[in-house]
XYZ file of C-alpha atoms in Angstrom:
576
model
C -148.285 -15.487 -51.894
C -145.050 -16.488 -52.838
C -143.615 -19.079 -55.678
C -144.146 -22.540 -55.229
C -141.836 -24.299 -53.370
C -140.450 -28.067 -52.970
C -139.201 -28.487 -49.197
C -136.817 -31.237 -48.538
C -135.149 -32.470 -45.333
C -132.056 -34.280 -45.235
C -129.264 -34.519 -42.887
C -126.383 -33.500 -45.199
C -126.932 -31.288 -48.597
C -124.140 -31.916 -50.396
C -123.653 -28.830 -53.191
C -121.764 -29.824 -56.916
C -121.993 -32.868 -58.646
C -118.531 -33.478 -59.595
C -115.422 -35.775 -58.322
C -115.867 -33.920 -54.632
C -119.592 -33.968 -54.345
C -120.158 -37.208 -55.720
C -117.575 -38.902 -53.518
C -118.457 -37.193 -50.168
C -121.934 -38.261 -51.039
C -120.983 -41.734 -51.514
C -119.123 -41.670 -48.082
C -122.432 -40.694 -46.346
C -124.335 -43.797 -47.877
C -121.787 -45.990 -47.180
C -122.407 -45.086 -43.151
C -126.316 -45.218 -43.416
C -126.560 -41.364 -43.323
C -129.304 -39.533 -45.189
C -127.911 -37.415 -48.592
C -128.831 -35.698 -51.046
C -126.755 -34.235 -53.688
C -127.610 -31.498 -55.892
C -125.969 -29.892 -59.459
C -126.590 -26.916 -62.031
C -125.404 -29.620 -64.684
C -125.843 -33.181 -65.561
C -123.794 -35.295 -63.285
C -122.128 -37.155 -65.876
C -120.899 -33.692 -67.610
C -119.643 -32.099 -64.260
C -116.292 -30.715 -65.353
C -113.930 -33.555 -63.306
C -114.541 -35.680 -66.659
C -112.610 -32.978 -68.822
C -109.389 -33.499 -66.390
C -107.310 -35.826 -68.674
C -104.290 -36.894 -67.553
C -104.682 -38.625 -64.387
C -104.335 -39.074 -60.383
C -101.602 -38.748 -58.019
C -100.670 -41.216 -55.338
C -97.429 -43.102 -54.167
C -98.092 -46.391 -55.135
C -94.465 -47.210 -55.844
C -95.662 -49.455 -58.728
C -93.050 -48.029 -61.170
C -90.386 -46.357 -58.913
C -89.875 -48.484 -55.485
C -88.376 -45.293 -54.085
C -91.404 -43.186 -54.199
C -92.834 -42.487 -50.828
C -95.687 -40.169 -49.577
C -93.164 -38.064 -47.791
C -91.568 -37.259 -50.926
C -95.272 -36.208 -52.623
C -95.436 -34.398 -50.124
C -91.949 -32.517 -50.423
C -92.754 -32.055 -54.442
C -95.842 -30.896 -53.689
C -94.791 -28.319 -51.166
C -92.181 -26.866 -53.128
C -94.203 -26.841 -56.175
C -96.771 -24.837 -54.137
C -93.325 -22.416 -53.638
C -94.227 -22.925 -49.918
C -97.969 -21.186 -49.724
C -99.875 -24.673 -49.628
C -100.666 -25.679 -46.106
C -98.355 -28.586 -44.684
C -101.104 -30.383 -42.901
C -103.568 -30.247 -45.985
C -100.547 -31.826 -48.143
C -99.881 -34.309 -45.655
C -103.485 -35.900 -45.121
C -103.750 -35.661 -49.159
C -99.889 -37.677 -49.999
C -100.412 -39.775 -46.793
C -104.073 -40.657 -47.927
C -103.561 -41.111 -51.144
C -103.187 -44.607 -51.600
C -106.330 -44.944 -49.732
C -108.163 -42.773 -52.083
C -106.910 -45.257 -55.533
C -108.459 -48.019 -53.515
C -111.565 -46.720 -52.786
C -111.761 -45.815 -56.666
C -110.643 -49.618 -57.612
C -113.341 -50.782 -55.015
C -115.869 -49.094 -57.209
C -114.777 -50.436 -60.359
C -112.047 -47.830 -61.783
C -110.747 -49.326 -64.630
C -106.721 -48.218 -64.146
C -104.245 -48.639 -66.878
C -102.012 -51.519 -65.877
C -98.570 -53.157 -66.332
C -98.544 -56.632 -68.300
C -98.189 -58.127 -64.241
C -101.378 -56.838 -63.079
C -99.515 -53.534 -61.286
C -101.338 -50.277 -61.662
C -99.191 -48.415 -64.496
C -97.759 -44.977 -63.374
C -96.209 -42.212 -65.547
C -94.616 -38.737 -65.180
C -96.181 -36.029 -64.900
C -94.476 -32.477 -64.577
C -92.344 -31.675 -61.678
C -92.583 -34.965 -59.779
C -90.061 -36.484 -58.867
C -90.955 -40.175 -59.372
C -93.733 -41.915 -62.114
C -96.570 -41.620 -59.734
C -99.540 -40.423 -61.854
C -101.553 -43.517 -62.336
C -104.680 -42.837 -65.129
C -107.318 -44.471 -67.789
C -106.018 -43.345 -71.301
C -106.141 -39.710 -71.089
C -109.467 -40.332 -70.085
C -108.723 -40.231 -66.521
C -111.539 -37.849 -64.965
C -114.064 -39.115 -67.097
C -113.640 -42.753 -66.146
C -113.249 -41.333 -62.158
C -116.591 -39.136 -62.773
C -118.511 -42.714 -64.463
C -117.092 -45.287 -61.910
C -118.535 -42.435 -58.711
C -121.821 -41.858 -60.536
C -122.463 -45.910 -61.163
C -121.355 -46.382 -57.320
C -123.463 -43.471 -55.980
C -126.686 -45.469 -58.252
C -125.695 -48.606 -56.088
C -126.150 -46.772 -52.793
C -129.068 -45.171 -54.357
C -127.589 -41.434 -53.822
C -130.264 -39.067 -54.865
C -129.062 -36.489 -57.033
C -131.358 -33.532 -58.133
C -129.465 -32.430 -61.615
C -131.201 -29.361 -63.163
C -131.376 -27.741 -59.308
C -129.428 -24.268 -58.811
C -127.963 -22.944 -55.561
C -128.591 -19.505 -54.692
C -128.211 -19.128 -50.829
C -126.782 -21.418 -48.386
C -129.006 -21.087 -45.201
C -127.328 -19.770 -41.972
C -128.636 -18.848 -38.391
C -126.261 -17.283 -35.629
C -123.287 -19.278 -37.725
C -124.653 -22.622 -37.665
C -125.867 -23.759 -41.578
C -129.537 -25.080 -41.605
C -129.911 -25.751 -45.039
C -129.782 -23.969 -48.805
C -132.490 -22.567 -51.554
C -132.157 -22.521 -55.184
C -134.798 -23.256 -58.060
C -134.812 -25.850 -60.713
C -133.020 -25.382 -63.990
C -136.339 -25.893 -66.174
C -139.362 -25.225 -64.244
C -138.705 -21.967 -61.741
C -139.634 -24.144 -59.014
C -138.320 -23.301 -55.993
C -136.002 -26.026 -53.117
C -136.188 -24.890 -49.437
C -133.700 -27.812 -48.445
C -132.706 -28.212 -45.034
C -130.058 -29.912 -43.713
C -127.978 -30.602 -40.774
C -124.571 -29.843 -42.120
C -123.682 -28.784 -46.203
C -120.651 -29.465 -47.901
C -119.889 -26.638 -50.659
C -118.054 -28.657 -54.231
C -119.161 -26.163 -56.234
C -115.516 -25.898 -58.522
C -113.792 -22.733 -58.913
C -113.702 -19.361 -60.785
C -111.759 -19.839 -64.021
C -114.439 -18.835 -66.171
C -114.132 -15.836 -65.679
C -111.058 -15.330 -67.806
C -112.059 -15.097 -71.559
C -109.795 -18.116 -72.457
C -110.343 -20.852 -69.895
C -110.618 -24.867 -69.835
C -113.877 -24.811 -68.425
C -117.068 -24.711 -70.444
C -119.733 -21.792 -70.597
C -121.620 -22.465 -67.275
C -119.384 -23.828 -64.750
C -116.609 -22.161 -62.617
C -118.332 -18.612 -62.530
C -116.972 -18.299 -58.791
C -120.341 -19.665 -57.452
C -118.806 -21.766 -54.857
C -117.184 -18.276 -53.635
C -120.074 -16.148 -53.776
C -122.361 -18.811 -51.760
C -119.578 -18.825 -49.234
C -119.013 -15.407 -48.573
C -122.327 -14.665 -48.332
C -122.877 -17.552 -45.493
C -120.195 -16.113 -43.582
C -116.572 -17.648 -44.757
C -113.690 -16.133 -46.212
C -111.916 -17.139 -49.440
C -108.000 -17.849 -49.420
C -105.987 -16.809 -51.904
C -108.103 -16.218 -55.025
C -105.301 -14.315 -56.741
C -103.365 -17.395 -57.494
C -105.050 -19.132 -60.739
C -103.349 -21.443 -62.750
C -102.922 -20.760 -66.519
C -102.779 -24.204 -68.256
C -100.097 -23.939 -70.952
C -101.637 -25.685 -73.608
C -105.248 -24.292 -74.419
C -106.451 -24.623 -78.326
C -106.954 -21.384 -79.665
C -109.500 -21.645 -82.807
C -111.970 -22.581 -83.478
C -113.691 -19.827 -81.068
C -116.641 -21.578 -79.506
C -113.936 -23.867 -77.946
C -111.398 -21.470 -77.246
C -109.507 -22.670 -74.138
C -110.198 -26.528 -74.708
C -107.385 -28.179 -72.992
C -104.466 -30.235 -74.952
C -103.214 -33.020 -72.052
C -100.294 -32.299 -70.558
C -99.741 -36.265 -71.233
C -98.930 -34.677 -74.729
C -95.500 -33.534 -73.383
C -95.246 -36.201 -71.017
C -95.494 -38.238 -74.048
C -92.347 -36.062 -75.450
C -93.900 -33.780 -77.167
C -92.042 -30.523 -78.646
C -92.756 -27.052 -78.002
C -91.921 -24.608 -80.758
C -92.433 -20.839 -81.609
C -92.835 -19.406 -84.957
C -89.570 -18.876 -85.429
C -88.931 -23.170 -84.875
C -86.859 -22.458 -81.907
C -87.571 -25.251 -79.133
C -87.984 -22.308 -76.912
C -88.021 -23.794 -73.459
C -84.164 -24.228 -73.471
C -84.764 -20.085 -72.209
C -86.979 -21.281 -69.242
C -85.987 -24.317 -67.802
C -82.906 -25.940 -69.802
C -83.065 -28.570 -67.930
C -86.799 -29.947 -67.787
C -87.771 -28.245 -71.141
C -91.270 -29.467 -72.194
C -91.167 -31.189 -68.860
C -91.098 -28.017 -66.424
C -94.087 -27.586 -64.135
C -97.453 -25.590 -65.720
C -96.274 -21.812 -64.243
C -92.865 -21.865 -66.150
C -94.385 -23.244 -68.813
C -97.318 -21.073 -69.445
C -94.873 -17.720 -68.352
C -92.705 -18.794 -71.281
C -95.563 -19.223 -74.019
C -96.841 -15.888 -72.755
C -93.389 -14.210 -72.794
C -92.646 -15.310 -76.339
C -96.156 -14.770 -77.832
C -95.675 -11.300 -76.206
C -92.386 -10.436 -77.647
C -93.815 -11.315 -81.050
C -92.023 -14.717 -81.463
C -95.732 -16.490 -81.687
C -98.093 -17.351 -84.100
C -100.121 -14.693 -86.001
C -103.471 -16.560 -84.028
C -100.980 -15.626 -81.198
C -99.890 -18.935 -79.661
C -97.019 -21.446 -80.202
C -96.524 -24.726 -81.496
C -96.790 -28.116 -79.702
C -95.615 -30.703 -82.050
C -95.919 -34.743 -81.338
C -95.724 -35.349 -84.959
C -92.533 -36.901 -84.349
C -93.595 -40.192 -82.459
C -95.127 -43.368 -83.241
C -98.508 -43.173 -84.431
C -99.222 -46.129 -82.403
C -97.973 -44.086 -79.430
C -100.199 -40.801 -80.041
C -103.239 -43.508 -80.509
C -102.545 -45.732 -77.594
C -101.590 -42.570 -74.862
C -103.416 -39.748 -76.437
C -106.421 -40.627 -77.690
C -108.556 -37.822 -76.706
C -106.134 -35.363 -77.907
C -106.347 -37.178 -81.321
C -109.430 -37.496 -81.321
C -110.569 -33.977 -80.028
C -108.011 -31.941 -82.609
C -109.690 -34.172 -85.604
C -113.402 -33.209 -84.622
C -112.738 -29.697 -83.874
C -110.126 -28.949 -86.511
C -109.770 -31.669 -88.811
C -106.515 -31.506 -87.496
C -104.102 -34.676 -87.562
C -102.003 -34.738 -84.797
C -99.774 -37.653 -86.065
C -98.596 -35.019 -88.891
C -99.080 -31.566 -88.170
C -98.322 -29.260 -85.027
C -101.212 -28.119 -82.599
C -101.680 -24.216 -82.192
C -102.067 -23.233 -78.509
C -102.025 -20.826 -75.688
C -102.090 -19.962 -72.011
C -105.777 -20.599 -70.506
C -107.090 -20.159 -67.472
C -107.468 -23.175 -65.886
C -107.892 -24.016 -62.633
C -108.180 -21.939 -58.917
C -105.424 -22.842 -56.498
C -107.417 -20.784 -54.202
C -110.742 -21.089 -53.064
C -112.810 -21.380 -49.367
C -110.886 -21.086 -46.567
C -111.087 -24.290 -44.506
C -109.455 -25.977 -41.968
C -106.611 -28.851 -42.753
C -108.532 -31.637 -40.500
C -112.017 -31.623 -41.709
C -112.218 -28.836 -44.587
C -114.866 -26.872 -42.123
C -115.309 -23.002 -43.171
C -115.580 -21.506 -39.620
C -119.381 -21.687 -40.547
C -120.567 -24.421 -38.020
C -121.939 -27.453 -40.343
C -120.160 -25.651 -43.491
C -117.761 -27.492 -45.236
C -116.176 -27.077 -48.668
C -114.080 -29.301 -51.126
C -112.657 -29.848 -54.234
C -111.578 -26.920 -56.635
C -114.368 -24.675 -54.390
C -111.687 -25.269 -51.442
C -108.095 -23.982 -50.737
C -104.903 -25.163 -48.706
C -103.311 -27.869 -51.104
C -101.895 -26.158 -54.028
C -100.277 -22.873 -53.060
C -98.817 -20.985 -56.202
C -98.485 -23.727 -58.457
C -100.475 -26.980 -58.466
C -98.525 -29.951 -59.693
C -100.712 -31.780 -62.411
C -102.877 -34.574 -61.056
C -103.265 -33.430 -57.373
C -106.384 -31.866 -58.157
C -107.900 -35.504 -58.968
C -106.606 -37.282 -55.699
C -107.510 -34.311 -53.520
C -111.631 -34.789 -54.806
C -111.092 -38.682 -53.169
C -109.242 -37.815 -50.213
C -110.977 -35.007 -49.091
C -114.394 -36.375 -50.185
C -114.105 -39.052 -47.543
C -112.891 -37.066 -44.400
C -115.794 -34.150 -45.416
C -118.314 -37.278 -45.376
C -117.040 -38.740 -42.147
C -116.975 -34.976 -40.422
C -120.610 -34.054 -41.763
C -121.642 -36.954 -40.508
C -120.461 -36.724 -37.407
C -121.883 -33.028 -36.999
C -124.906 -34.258 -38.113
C -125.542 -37.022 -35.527
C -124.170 -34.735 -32.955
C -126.737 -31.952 -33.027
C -129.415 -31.477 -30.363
C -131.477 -29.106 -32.453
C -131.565 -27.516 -35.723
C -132.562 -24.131 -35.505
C -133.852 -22.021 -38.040
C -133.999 -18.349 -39.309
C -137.204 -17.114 -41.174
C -135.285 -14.326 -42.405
C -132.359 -15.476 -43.976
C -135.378 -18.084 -46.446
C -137.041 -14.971 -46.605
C -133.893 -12.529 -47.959
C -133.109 -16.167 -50.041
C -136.507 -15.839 -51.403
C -136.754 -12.321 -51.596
C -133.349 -12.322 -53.784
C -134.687 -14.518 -56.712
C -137.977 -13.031 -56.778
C -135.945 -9.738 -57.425
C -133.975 -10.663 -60.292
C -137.599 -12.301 -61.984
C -138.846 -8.942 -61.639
C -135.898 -7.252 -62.703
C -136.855 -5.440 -66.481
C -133.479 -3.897 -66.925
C -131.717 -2.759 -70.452
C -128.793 -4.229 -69.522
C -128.235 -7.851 -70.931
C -126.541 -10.514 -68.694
C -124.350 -12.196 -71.351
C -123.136 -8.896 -72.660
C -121.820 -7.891 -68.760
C -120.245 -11.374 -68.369
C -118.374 -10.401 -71.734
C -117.175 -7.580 -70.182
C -116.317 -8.779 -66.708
C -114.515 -11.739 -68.965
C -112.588 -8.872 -70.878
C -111.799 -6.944 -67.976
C -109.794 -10.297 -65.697
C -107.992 -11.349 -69.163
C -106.960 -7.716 -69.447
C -106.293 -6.482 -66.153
C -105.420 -9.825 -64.329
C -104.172 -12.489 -66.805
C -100.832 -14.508 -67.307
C -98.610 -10.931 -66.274
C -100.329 -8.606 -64.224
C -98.791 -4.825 -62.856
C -100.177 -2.166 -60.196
C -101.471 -0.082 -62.655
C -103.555 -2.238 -64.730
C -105.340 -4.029 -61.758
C -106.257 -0.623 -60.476
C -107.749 -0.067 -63.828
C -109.236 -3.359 -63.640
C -111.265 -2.672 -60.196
C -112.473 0.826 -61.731
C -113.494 -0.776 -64.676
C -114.928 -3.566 -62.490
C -116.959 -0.842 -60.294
C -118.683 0.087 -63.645
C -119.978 -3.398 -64.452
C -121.051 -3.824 -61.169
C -123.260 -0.859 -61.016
C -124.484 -2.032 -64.388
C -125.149 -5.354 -62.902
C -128.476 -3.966 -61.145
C -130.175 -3.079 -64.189
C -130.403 -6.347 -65.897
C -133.047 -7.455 -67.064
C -133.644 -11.118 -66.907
C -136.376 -12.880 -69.121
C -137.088 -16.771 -68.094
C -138.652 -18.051 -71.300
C -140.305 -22.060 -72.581
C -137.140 -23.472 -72.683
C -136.498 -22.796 -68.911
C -134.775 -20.954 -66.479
C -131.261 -20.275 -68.051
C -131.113 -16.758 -67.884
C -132.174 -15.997 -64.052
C -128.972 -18.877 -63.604
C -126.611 -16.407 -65.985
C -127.903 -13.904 -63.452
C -126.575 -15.275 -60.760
C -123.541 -16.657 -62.474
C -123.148 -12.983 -63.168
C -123.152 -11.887 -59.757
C -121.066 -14.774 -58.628
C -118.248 -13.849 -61.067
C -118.061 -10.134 -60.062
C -117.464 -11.272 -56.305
C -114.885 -13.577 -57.703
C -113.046 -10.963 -59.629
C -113.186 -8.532 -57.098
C -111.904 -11.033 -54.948
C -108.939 -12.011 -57.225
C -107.941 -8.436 -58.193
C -107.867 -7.295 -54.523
C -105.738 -9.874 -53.397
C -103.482 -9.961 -56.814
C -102.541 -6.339 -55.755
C -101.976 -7.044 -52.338
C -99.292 -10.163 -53.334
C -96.584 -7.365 -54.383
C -94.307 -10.319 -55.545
C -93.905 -12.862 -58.355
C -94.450 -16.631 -56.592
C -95.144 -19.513 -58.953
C -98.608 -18.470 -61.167
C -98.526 -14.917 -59.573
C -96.243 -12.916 -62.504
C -95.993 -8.982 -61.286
C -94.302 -7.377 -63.969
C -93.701 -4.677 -61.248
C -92.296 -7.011 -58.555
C -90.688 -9.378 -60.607
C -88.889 -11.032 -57.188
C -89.985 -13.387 -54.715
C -90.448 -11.853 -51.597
C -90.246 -13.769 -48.671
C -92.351 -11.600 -46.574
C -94.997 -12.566 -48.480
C -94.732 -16.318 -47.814
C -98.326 -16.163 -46.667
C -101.884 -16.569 -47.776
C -104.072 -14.008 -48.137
C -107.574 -13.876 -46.883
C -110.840 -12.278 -48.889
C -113.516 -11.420 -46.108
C -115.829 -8.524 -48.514
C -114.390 -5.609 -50.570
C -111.639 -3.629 -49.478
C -111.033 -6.558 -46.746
C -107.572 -8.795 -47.153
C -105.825 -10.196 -44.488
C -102.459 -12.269 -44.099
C -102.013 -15.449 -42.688
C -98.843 -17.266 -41.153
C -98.175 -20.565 -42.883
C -97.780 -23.446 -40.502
C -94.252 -24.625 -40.665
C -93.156 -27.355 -42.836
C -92.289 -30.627 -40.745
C -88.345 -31.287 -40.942
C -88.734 -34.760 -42.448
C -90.373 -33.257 -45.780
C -88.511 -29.956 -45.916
C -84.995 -32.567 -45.883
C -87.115 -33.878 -49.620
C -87.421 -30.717 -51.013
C -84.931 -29.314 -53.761
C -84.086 -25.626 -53.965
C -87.074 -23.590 -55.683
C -85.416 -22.109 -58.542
C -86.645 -18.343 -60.082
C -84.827 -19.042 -63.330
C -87.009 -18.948 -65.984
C -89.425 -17.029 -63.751
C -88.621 -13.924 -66.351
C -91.740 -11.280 -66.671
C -92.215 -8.590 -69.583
């Protein structure tokens, strides 16, 4: 007799709780079609409320001259031409759309004393066209989704944790997972199942994201329903990531803060980005930036914490407490730090996967009939290099074509047919890792795996230390089934970490396979070995399993944009 289980129908699962899920969620309502949404972590702590510094569209409210052709053109060439030109023109072209929706659900925008929606600069755009709340700007998207979602009366299961997506003969019929404090078991099926399930940036041991989110399990539930992942290798390192006090190693300093004109020093009090990018300085997109905090902690020019300086001590204090609030705010409670006098230690972090599912520009569907994925869990906008706020704008965009396509499967299918074996191998898989008595501790692996990616396949990364890294890799893995995994009164935690585990070694795997196939340096990507671009490598490469990468042919880049787009430059692109 097996574990009791809750069995729910619906006709679209929708996986993740954040910006993506939420909003393709709230898309389904809207038409009258049956949802339900499901998360590992409280809705209103899903990670789109740490992204600070707001959302990309073409409004034109500042600069008249802005157009959605010319997002598109930054966007492209900030992507140093691996983003996929149909994916970047639904996003720019829909963008607009997307702000509206938000201001239709109550988004509280900053605005201009006329009523216009206020826009500011944000690296490597070419006009003002990132409009935000404070730097507040996820938080207030992830509040005004979740109190619209209420309205439609969205159920949302929040302590519930995916461990299978279900599949028969390449069709999706649903997904199984167990609640968060109980052990109880879902059986969920579902028509069609949209995968927002973030990223895989936790698995570097200095990363923006917080201890349970972004293990790669958007990845692992993918692969293992049949889809391929895009590109994993290519992993942004946000270049301002606090490095004390430990427990919040990684927390994220706004990029507003050198929007805002803030300095970037090293401990020698040179402004050192007059090396990387004379011309943009503190103002150069997050690749060049991060590459030259790396390069000049590694040459010893950094702080003894190794890191470097980033000073706004210089401006108004009415400016630092009007535009960067949470920065204030978060240096005072977690260093007793004053921002308005003293300089703020930081360092590359990992930060966000440019990567992710492979899906189709039109509808974001996997190849898996009913599959779709979205958000940071999803690939195709952001190539080598995403420019800041794209991320935010893609969650709305994308959120409402995934919810119209789902939908559309959904109403469109004769029959849903299912498979007793893949519930039973779901089923079979959890009741394994109960069971499972090991010596080997869970936390203590992910430490490892953690060491191994920040070692082996960081900022700067070289042939032979990501061959080290997959030998090392092979080890954890083999120590991976001897855990031992002890559910205990206060719930469920560790048979999650488990699985977190697991989801995080695919990821790596994953992301050091491909990094050693890309035998180039291209935006993020540094190879200290390769330090050129090459151009035969203008193409994305595709994870199927171990051992398995593929290349894929870009689609070209329609001659109206390519006329926007400036020269990409490789100054500044120096490795060790």
């Amino acid at each position: 007799m097996h574990a009791p289980e809750n069995r729910i129908a619906t006709s679209v699962l929708v996986i993740g709780t954040g910006g993506a899920g939420l909003r393709a969620a709230i898309e389904l309502a809207e038409r009258g079609v049956d949802v339900l949404a499901v998360g590992k972590r409280p809705k209103a702590d899903a990670h789109t409320s740490l992204a600070a510094g707001g959302i990309n569209a073409a409004l034109a409210t500042m600069d008249p001259e802005d157009s959605w052709q010319q997002h598109a053109a930054d966007t492209l060439k900030e992507s140093y031409l691996l983003a996929n030109p149909e994916t970047v023109r639904i996003i720019t072209e829909g963008a607009a759309q997307g702000i509206e929706d938000l201001q239709r659900y109550g988004m509280p925008f900053a605005r201009e004393q006329d009523g216009r929606i206020s826009q500011r600069f944000f690296g490597a755009h070419t006009f003002r066209r990132t409009a935000f709340a404070g730097d507040y700007t996820g938080l207030e998207i992830q509040r005004t989704l979740i109190n619209r979602a209420a309205q439609l009366g969205v159920p949302i299961l929040d302590s519930v944790y995916i461990t299978r997506i279900l599949v028969r003969d390449n069709a999706v019929f649903g997904a199984y997972g167990f609640d968060l404090s109980d052990g109880r078991r879902y059986v969920i099926h579902a028509d069609a199942v949209i995968l927002a399930a973030g990223g895989h940036t936790r698995i570097w041991r200095r990363t923006s994201s917080r201890r349970d989110e972004n293990t790669g399990d958007a990845f692992r539930l993918a692969v293992l329903a049949g889809c391929r992942i895009r590109d994993p290798e290519l992993v942004q390192f946000h270049p301002s990531g606090l490095i004390a006090p430990e427990n919040a190693a990684g927390t994220l300093v706004s990029e507003a803060a050198r929007g805002e004109g803030g300095i970037l020093r090293n401990q020698l009090g040179e402004r050192f980005m007059a090396r990387y990018d004379p011309e943009r300085m503190e103002l150069s997109t997050r690749d060049r930036v991060s590459l030259a905090a790396y390069t000049e902690i590694k040459e010893g020019r950094g702080t003894p914490d190794g890191g470097v300086w980033l000073d706004v001590s210089h401006l108004p204090r009415e400016t630092i407490m009007k535009r960067l609030p949470r920065v204030y705010q978060t240096l005072l409670e977690l260093q007793m730090l004053d921002i308005t006098k003293e300089p703020i230690e930081i360092a590359p972090t990992a930060h966000y996967s440019m990567g992710g599912v492979w899906v189709r520009p039109e509808d974001h569907g996997t190849g898996v009939d009913g599959l779709y994925a979205i958000g940071e869990a999803a690939s195709g906008l952001h190539g080598a290099n995403r420019l800041g706020g794209n991320s935010l704008i893609e969650l709305l965009v994308f959120g409402r074509i995934v919810g119209q396509a789902a939908a559309a499967y959904s109403a469109g299918l004769e029959a849903q047919r299912r498979s007793a074996e893949a519930l039973d191998a779901a089923r079979a898989e959890v009741d394994a890792l109960l069971a499972a008595d090991g010596p080997e501790n869970v936390r203590a692996l992910q430490r490892a795996l953690r060491d191994i990616m920040t070692e082996y396949a960081g900022v700067v990364r070289d042939e032979d230390g990501l061959r080290k890294g997959l030998s090392e890799l092979d080890a954890v893995e083999a120590r991976i089934a001897d855990v031992g995994v002890h559910p205990d009164i206060a719930g469920f935690q560790d048979l999650a970490h488990a699985f977190d585990l697991k989801s995080a070694a695919l990821a790596a795997r994953a992301t050091i396979e491909t990094a050693l196939e890309r035998r180039e340096t291209r935006g993020c990507h540094n190879r200290s070995d390769y330090p050129e671009l090459d151009p035969a490598l203008q193409v994305n490469l595709v994870w199927s399993g171990p051992g398995s990468v593929q290349r894929e042919a870009i689609a070209p880049i329609p001659a109206e944009i390519a006329a926007l787009m400036r020269e990409v430059s490789t100054v500044g692109k120096l490795v060790e």
